[in-house]
Phi, psi and omega in degrees: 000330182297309192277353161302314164307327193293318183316317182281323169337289197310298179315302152351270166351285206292329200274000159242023142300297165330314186269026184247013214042049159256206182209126166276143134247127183298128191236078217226154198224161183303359175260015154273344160264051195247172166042061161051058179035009191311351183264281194303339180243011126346279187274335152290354214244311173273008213201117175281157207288002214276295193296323175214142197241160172250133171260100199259115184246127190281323185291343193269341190261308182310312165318305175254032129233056169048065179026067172253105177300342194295295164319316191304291181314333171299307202310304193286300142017272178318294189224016163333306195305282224297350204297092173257334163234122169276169207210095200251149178201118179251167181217165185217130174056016192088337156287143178284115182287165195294294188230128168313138199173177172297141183172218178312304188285089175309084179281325144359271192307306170301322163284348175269354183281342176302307177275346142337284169302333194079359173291135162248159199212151169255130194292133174220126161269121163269148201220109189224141160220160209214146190332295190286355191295140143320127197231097187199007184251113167307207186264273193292343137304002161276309184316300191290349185264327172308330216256303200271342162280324181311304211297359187268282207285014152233022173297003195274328187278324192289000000 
């Protein structure tokens, strides 16, 4: 029942967020992919997309299916269209890298399945570091370095 309520909330919400010219987007961390995801594809599944949009932070969908490139891509598969802001992070081996870059997530491969779909998303990067992350940067030299790999590997999107 809860998540029926969350759903109609949402829908509510977004549609008089619109009529204000905003957007809602849907935002999810690995505990909506928990029980076959049944929370996240709940409220996409019960929420039109004119109302509620995805905000896809791609490392939290590898992560909260056990690090499956494979989810990821269903996801964008799935819900690409609704897809307005992305959320980029990369890992190696499962640790959270330093700097965007090669590694678990074929982002390549994800921005051309992107411009398929037509989609531009506004790009937001993240910098998570985690016990076992190489650490050797600051925060604005990860930043800048982070800035100059997005902008090569979306250039098809910019």
């Amino acid at each position: 029942e809860q998540l029926r309520i969350q759903a109609s909330n949402l829908e509510k919400l977004g549609s008089a967020l619109r009529k204000t010219g905003m957007s809602l987007a849907y935002h999810i961390h690995d505990n909506e992919l928990k029980a076959g995801a049944r929370e996240f594809h709940h409220m996409m599944l019960n929420t039109s997309a004119e109302h509620l949009a995805f905000c896809f932070d791609i490392h939290w969908v590898h992560r909260g299916t056990k690090n499956s490139e494979v989810a990821v891509f269903d996801v964008l598969k799935l819900y690409g269209k609704r897809t307005i802001e992305l959320h980029i992070r990369q890992s190696v081996n499962g640790v959270w890298s330093e700097t965007f870059g090669d590694g678990d997530i074929d982002y390549k491969r994800l921005v051309g399945e992107m411009k398929k779909i037509g989609i531009k998303p506004h790009l937001v990067i993240e910098q998570c570091i985690e016990e076992k992350s190489p650490n050797t940067l600051t925060a604005e030299e990860a930043h800048i370095k982070d800035l100059a790999a997005v902008q090569e590997v979306f250039k098809p999107l910019l």
